[in-house]
Short mmCIF file of C-alpha atoms in Angstrom, two decimals:
data_model
loop_
_atom_site.label_atom_id
_atom_site.label_comp_id
_atom_site.label_asym_id
_atom_site.label_seq_id
_atom_site.Cartn_x
_atom_site.Cartn_y
_atom_site.Cartn_z
CA MET A 1 -56.09 -68.35 62.95
CA GLY A 2 -58.23 -65.26 63.48
CA SER A 3 -55.48 -62.94 62.26
CA GLN A 4 -54.98 -65.08 59.15
CA LYS A 5 -58.70 -64.88 58.41
CA GLN A 6 -58.66 -61.10 58.87
CA GLY A 7 -55.65 -60.88 56.54
CA CYS A 8 -57.45 -62.88 53.87
CA ILE A 9 -60.52 -60.65 54.17
CA TRP A 10 -58.32 -57.53 53.84
CA ILE A 11 -56.55 -58.90 50.73
CA SER A 12 -59.90 -59.91 49.22
CA GLY A 13 -61.17 -56.38 49.82
CA LEU A 14 -58.19 -54.92 47.97
CA LEU A 15 -58.74 -57.27 45.05
CA ILE A 16 -62.41 -56.31 44.85
CA LEU A 17 -61.50 -52.59 45.02
CA ASN A 18 -58.93 -52.95 42.22
CA THR A 19 -61.42 -54.93 40.13
CA LEU A 20 -64.01 -52.17 40.56
CA LEU A 21 -61.50 -49.47 39.68
CA PHE A 22 -60.30 -51.11 36.48
CA SER A 23 -63.77 -52.24 35.40
CA MET A 24 -64.74 -48.54 35.33
CA ALA A 25 -61.62 -47.51 33.39
CA ASP A 26 -62.01 -45.58 30.14
CA VAL A 27 -60.07 -45.60 26.87
CA HIS A 28 -58.78 -42.31 25.45
CA TYR A 29 -57.40 -41.47 22.00
CA TYR A 30 -55.05 -38.61 21.18
CA ASP A 31 -53.39 -37.50 17.93
CA PHE A 32 -50.02 -35.80 18.22
CA PHE A 33 -48.77 -34.04 15.07
CA LEU A 34 -45.06 -33.23 15.22
CA GLN A 35 -44.54 -30.15 13.04
CA GLU A 36 -42.34 -27.13 12.54
CA SER A 37 -43.95 -23.94 13.87
CA GLN A 38 -42.80 -20.32 14.02
CA PHE A 39 -42.59 -18.68 17.45
CA THR A 40 -41.37 -15.21 18.43
CA LYS A 41 -39.66 -14.79 21.78
CA LEU A 42 -36.84 -12.55 23.01
CA CYS A 43 -37.69 -10.23 20.09
CA SER A 44 -36.70 -12.77 17.43
CA THR A 45 -38.57 -15.40 15.42
CA LYS A 46 -37.48 -18.96 14.74
CA ASN A 47 -38.85 -22.37 13.79
CA ILE A 48 -39.28 -24.90 16.57
CA LEU A 49 -40.52 -28.46 16.60
CA THR A 50 -43.92 -28.63 18.30
CA VAL A 51 -46.78 -31.02 18.92
CA ASN A 52 -50.03 -29.73 17.41
CA GLY A 53 -48.46 -26.31 16.96
CA SER A 54 -48.26 -25.46 20.67
CA PHE A 55 -45.47 -24.81 23.18
CA PRO A 56 -45.68 -26.46 25.63
CA GLY A 57 -47.46 -29.34 23.91
CA PRO A 58 -51.01 -30.59 24.57
CA GLU A 59 -51.98 -31.91 27.96
CA ILE A 60 -53.22 -35.47 28.35
CA ARG A 61 -55.91 -35.67 31.04
CA VAL A 62 -57.31 -39.04 32.09
CA SER A 63 -58.24 -41.00 35.23
CA ARG A 64 -56.45 -43.65 37.25
CA GLY A 65 -56.47 -47.06 35.54
CA ASP A 66 -57.41 -45.74 32.09
CA THR A 67 -55.84 -46.82 28.82
CA VAL A 68 -54.48 -44.14 26.48
CA TYR A 69 -53.65 -44.44 22.79
CA VAL A 70 -51.48 -41.66 21.37
CA ASN A 71 -50.95 -41.70 17.61
CA VAL A 72 -47.80 -39.68 16.90
CA HIS A 73 -47.57 -38.37 13.31
CA ASN A 74 -44.12 -37.05 12.46
CA GLN A 75 -44.56 -34.16 10.03
CA GLY A 76 -41.20 -32.65 11.00
CA ASN A 77 -37.79 -32.93 9.40
CA SER A 78 -36.07 -35.29 11.85
CA ALA A 79 -36.73 -38.67 13.43
CA VAL A 80 -38.22 -38.34 16.92
CA SER A 81 -39.20 -40.66 19.75
CA ILE A 82 -41.46 -39.85 22.69
CA LYS A 83 -40.93 -40.87 26.31
CA TRP A 84 -43.80 -41.13 28.80
CA GLU A 85 -41.97 -40.08 31.95
CA GLY A 86 -42.96 -41.97 35.10
CA VAL A 87 -45.42 -44.44 33.58
CA GLN A 88 -44.76 -47.69 35.41
CA GLU A 89 -45.76 -50.20 32.75
CA SER A 90 -43.40 -50.54 29.81
CA ILE A 91 -44.79 -49.30 26.50
CA ASP A 92 -44.10 -51.18 23.31
CA GLY A 93 -42.22 -49.00 20.85
CA SER A 94 -41.58 -46.10 23.21
CA ASN A 95 -37.88 -46.06 22.30
CA ASP A 96 -38.41 -46.39 18.55
CA LEU A 97 -37.58 -43.43 16.34
CA ILE A 98 -40.53 -42.22 14.28
CA GLN A 99 -39.17 -41.22 10.91
CA PRO A 100 -40.43 -38.10 9.06
CA GLY A 101 -43.64 -38.90 7.20
CA ARG A 102 -44.41 -41.90 9.43
CA ASN A 103 -46.59 -42.41 12.50
CA PHE A 104 -46.66 -44.68 15.52
CA THR A 105 -49.44 -45.38 18.03
CA HIS A 106 -48.37 -45.71 21.67
CA GLU A 107 -50.53 -47.80 23.99
CA ILE A 108 -50.29 -46.61 27.59
CA LYS A 109 -51.97 -48.76 30.23
CA LEU A 110 -52.14 -46.89 33.52
CA GLY A 111 -52.03 -48.74 36.81
CA ASN A 112 -51.60 -47.03 40.18
CA GLU A 113 -50.18 -43.79 38.80
CA ILE A 114 -52.05 -40.79 40.21
CA GLY A 115 -51.43 -37.06 40.06
CA THR A 116 -49.09 -35.57 37.47
CA LEU A 117 -46.56 -37.03 35.06
CA TRP A 118 -45.27 -35.69 31.76
CA TRP A 119 -44.13 -36.69 28.29
CA HIS A 120 -41.29 -35.38 26.12
CA ALA A 121 -39.10 -36.07 23.12
CA THR A 122 -36.03 -38.14 23.93
CA SER A 123 -33.64 -35.91 21.97
CA ALA A 124 -32.15 -33.27 24.29
CA TRP A 125 -32.77 -30.47 21.77
CA ALA A 126 -36.22 -31.61 20.63
CA SER A 127 -37.40 -32.06 24.22
CA THR A 128 -36.91 -28.34 24.93
CA THR A 129 -40.08 -27.65 22.89
CA VAL A 130 -41.69 -31.09 22.51
CA HIS A 131 -43.15 -31.81 25.94
CA GLY A 132 -46.40 -31.64 27.88
CA ALA A 133 -48.20 -32.71 31.04
CA PHE A 134 -49.87 -36.06 31.68
CA VAL A 135 -52.55 -35.51 34.33
CA ILE A 136 -54.12 -38.53 36.05
CA SER A 137 -57.19 -37.71 38.16
CA PRO A 138 -58.82 -40.02 40.72
CA ALA A 139 -61.14 -42.66 39.27
CA ALA A 140 -64.90 -42.03 39.31
CA ASN A 141 -65.39 -43.69 42.71
CA GLU A 142 -62.23 -42.28 44.33
CA ASP A 143 -61.67 -39.16 46.41
CA TYR A 144 -58.56 -37.07 46.92
CA PRO A 145 -56.74 -37.87 50.20
CA PHE A 146 -56.89 -34.13 50.93
CA PRO A 147 -59.64 -31.49 50.68
CA LYS A 148 -61.06 -31.37 47.17
CA PRO A 149 -59.61 -28.39 45.28
CA ASP A 150 -61.82 -25.83 43.56
CA SER A 151 -59.76 -26.28 40.40
CA ASP A 152 -56.30 -27.30 39.28
CA LYS A 153 -53.61 -25.71 37.16
CA THR A 154 -50.61 -27.19 35.39
CA ILE A 155 -47.43 -25.11 35.32
CA ILE A 156 -44.55 -26.27 33.11
CA LEU A 157 -41.13 -24.74 33.65
CA GLY A 158 -39.30 -24.63 30.32
CA GLU A 159 -36.35 -23.05 28.58
CA TRP A 160 -35.84 -21.08 25.39
CA PHE A 161 -32.85 -21.04 23.07
CA LYS A 162 -32.28 -18.45 20.36
CA GLN A 163 -30.41 -21.10 18.40
CA GLU A 164 -32.54 -23.18 16.04
CA LEU A 165 -32.71 -26.98 16.15
CA THR A 166 -30.87 -28.47 13.16
CA GLU A 167 -29.71 -31.91 12.02
CA ALA A 168 -26.19 -30.94 13.11
CA ASN A 169 -26.97 -30.01 16.73
CA GLN A 170 -29.90 -32.25 17.62
CA THR A 171 -27.66 -34.95 19.12
CA ILE A 172 -25.69 -32.45 21.22
CA ALA A 173 -26.95 -31.50 24.68
CA PRO A 174 -28.03 -27.84 24.80
CA GLY A 175 -25.96 -25.47 26.91
CA GLN A 176 -27.17 -22.51 28.96
CA ALA A 177 -30.65 -21.38 27.92
CA ASP A 178 -31.17 -17.81 26.77
CA ALA A 179 -34.36 -17.62 28.85
CA TYR A 180 -36.61 -19.71 31.03
CA THR A 181 -40.36 -19.93 30.61
CA ILE A 182 -43.52 -20.51 32.62
CA ASN A 183 -46.05 -22.27 30.39
CA GLY A 184 -44.15 -20.99 27.36
CA SER A 185 -43.96 -17.37 28.54
CA PRO A 186 -40.56 -15.84 29.36
CA GLY A 187 -42.03 -12.77 31.05
CA ASN A 188 -40.59 -9.26 30.86
CA THR A 189 -37.21 -9.76 32.53
CA TYR A 190 -35.23 -10.44 29.34
CA GLY A 191 -35.42 -6.98 27.76
CA CYS A 192 -38.12 -7.69 25.18
CA SER A 193 -41.36 -5.78 25.74
CA ASN A 194 -43.25 -8.06 23.33
CA ASP A 195 -42.73 -11.20 25.41
CA THR A 196 -45.80 -12.64 27.08
CA THR A 197 -46.10 -13.08 30.84
CA PHE A 198 -47.85 -16.05 32.45
CA ASP A 199 -50.96 -14.85 34.29
CA TYR A 200 -52.78 -17.05 36.82
CA GLN A 201 -56.10 -15.76 38.21
CA VAL A 202 -57.35 -17.02 41.58
CA ASN A 203 -60.07 -16.22 44.11
CA TYR A 204 -59.26 -15.20 47.66
CA GLY A 205 -59.83 -18.15 50.02
CA GLY A 206 -60.07 -20.71 47.23
CA LEU A 207 -58.17 -24.00 47.18
CA TYR A 208 -56.10 -24.79 44.09
CA LEU A 209 -54.17 -27.89 43.10
CA VAL A 210 -51.07 -26.67 41.24
CA ARG A 211 -49.10 -29.22 39.22
CA VAL A 212 -45.51 -28.05 38.65
CA VAL A 213 -43.44 -29.84 35.98
CA ASN A 214 -39.73 -29.16 35.56
CA ALA A 215 -39.02 -29.67 31.85
CA VAL A 216 -35.63 -27.93 32.20
CA ASN A 217 -32.42 -29.95 32.14
CA GLN A 218 -31.26 -28.47 35.44
CA THR A 219 -32.59 -27.94 38.95
CA MET A 220 -35.19 -25.15 39.15
CA VAL A 221 -36.58 -23.10 42.04
CA PHE A 222 -40.26 -22.11 41.92
CA GLY A 223 -42.28 -19.91 44.27
CA ILE A 224 -45.01 -17.30 44.61
CA ALA A 225 -44.26 -14.17 46.63
CA TYR A 226 -45.83 -14.18 50.13
CA HIS A 227 -47.57 -17.55 49.53
CA THR A 228 -46.89 -21.04 50.84
CA PHE A 229 -47.55 -24.50 49.40
CA THR A 230 -48.71 -27.81 50.80
CA ILE A 231 -46.95 -30.62 48.93
CA VAL A 232 -49.38 -33.50 48.29
CA GLY A 233 -47.81 -35.50 45.45
CA GLN A 234 -44.66 -36.15 43.45
CA ASN A 235 -43.95 -37.91 40.17
CA GLY A 236 -47.30 -39.62 39.74
CA ALA A 237 -47.97 -40.63 43.35
CA TYR A 238 -49.43 -39.08 46.48
CA SER A 239 -46.92 -38.08 49.15
CA ARG A 240 -46.97 -37.21 52.81
CA ARG A 241 -48.08 -33.62 53.21
CA SER A 242 -45.40 -31.05 53.91
CA PHE A 243 -45.32 -27.26 53.90
CA THR A 244 -42.94 -24.93 52.11
CA ASP A 245 -42.69 -21.42 50.70
CA SER A 246 -40.75 -22.54 47.60
CA LEU A 247 -40.11 -25.68 45.56
CA THR A 248 -36.79 -27.03 44.35
CA LEU A 249 -37.34 -29.38 41.43
CA ALA A 250 -34.68 -31.65 39.98
CA PRO A 251 -34.65 -32.11 36.19
CA ALA A 252 -37.79 -34.02 35.07
CA GLN A 253 -39.32 -33.82 38.56
CA VAL A 254 -43.02 -33.12 39.09
CA ILE A 255 -44.50 -31.80 42.34
CA ASP A 256 -48.22 -31.37 43.10
CA VAL A 257 -49.09 -28.72 45.69
CA LEU A 258 -52.15 -27.13 47.24
CA LEU A 259 -52.30 -23.33 47.13
CA CYS A 260 -54.70 -21.27 49.25
CA PRO A 261 -54.61 -17.59 48.20
CA ASN A 262 -55.02 -15.75 51.51
CA GLN A 263 -53.14 -12.48 51.04
CA ASN A 264 -54.47 -8.98 50.37
CA LEU A 265 -56.27 -8.67 47.03
CA GLY A 266 -53.76 -7.71 44.38
CA HIS A 267 -51.14 -9.43 42.26
CA TYR A 268 -47.97 -11.27 43.27
CA TYR A 269 -44.92 -12.42 41.36
CA ILE A 270 -44.58 -16.06 40.37
CA ILE A 271 -40.84 -16.78 40.28
CA ALA A 272 -38.89 -19.48 38.42
CA ARG A 273 -35.12 -19.64 38.12
CA PRO A 274 -32.24 -22.14 38.02
CA SER A 275 -30.98 -23.00 41.48
CA SER A 276 -27.42 -22.17 40.42
CA ASP A 277 -28.16 -18.86 38.68
CA THR A 278 -30.05 -15.96 40.23
CA THR A 279 -29.55 -13.70 37.21
CA HIS A 280 -31.90 -15.65 34.91
CA THR A 281 -35.18 -15.19 36.77
CA THR A 282 -38.50 -15.60 34.96
CA LEU A 283 -41.58 -13.88 36.36
CA GLY A 284 -45.28 -14.63 36.07
CA ILE A 285 -48.25 -13.05 37.86
CA LEU A 286 -50.64 -14.52 40.42
CA ARG A 287 -53.64 -12.24 40.12
CA TYR A 288 -56.47 -12.13 42.66
CA THR A 289 -59.95 -11.54 41.27
CA THR A 290 -62.46 -9.50 43.26
CA THR A 291 -64.34 -12.68 44.14
CA ILE A 292 -64.13 -13.81 47.77
CA THR A 293 -64.40 -17.57 48.24
CA THR A 294 -65.47 -18.85 51.66
CA PRO A 295 -62.66 -21.11 52.90
CA GLN A 296 -63.51 -24.79 53.14
CA THR A 297 -64.00 -26.18 56.63
CA SER A 298 -62.86 -29.74 55.87
#
């Protein structure tokens, strides 16, 4: 009888906690404008389909339990639908094609999702440029189940094709990419001196939550020279902590890690490449500032 009573009290506590969490939830509104934009990479310029003119697309940043409305305006030339990868609750209209000149508002009601998810176009070709992160922070009265980071950074692994998206090829799965990108930057390994390189500045002894999204349609390897990671979350949920010096991410996988820069002041290569191809390596830079941060004790 006593154990039953304790069980009822425990369940009641959970119900009260959930009620408090969702009573404090916010509502967020975003406008996504699908449009053709010109980008120059690998020393050539082409039109790509973007959201709000950026590649990768805009980041959605909300808290656990919030409701999000995303009004997608299709100003491009082809019908497009958007998928909210990893959101548990089904979304009315998420599989509907939005015709050129039309718009559709997605209602996304978040439940227990926490950490990092992402969104993308459902077409294989369109999704190579139409994608972005969906960051879900703890609610106002919640704490991280690990030391609170000084800041967080989203890193999206992408791919770049010299070929342009057309009506003829948009239903065909893309083949081998001409380059891979870190937050839209291919780095300087592809023979074009004008290409940008992803640059991430950190303080020695700081604690950073790094959210790594694999938007590439193949398994990718990600690492930072001479640095290790503590894995704390995957695909919109916390995970048991584990330690590694590199990440292997399946297509569409998201991994959240803690990074503590503790090497000599300087800069270190950030490396991203397909697991099956060591010749197509994309480099970024982890750059230490001259600031020294006192390591946290808890």
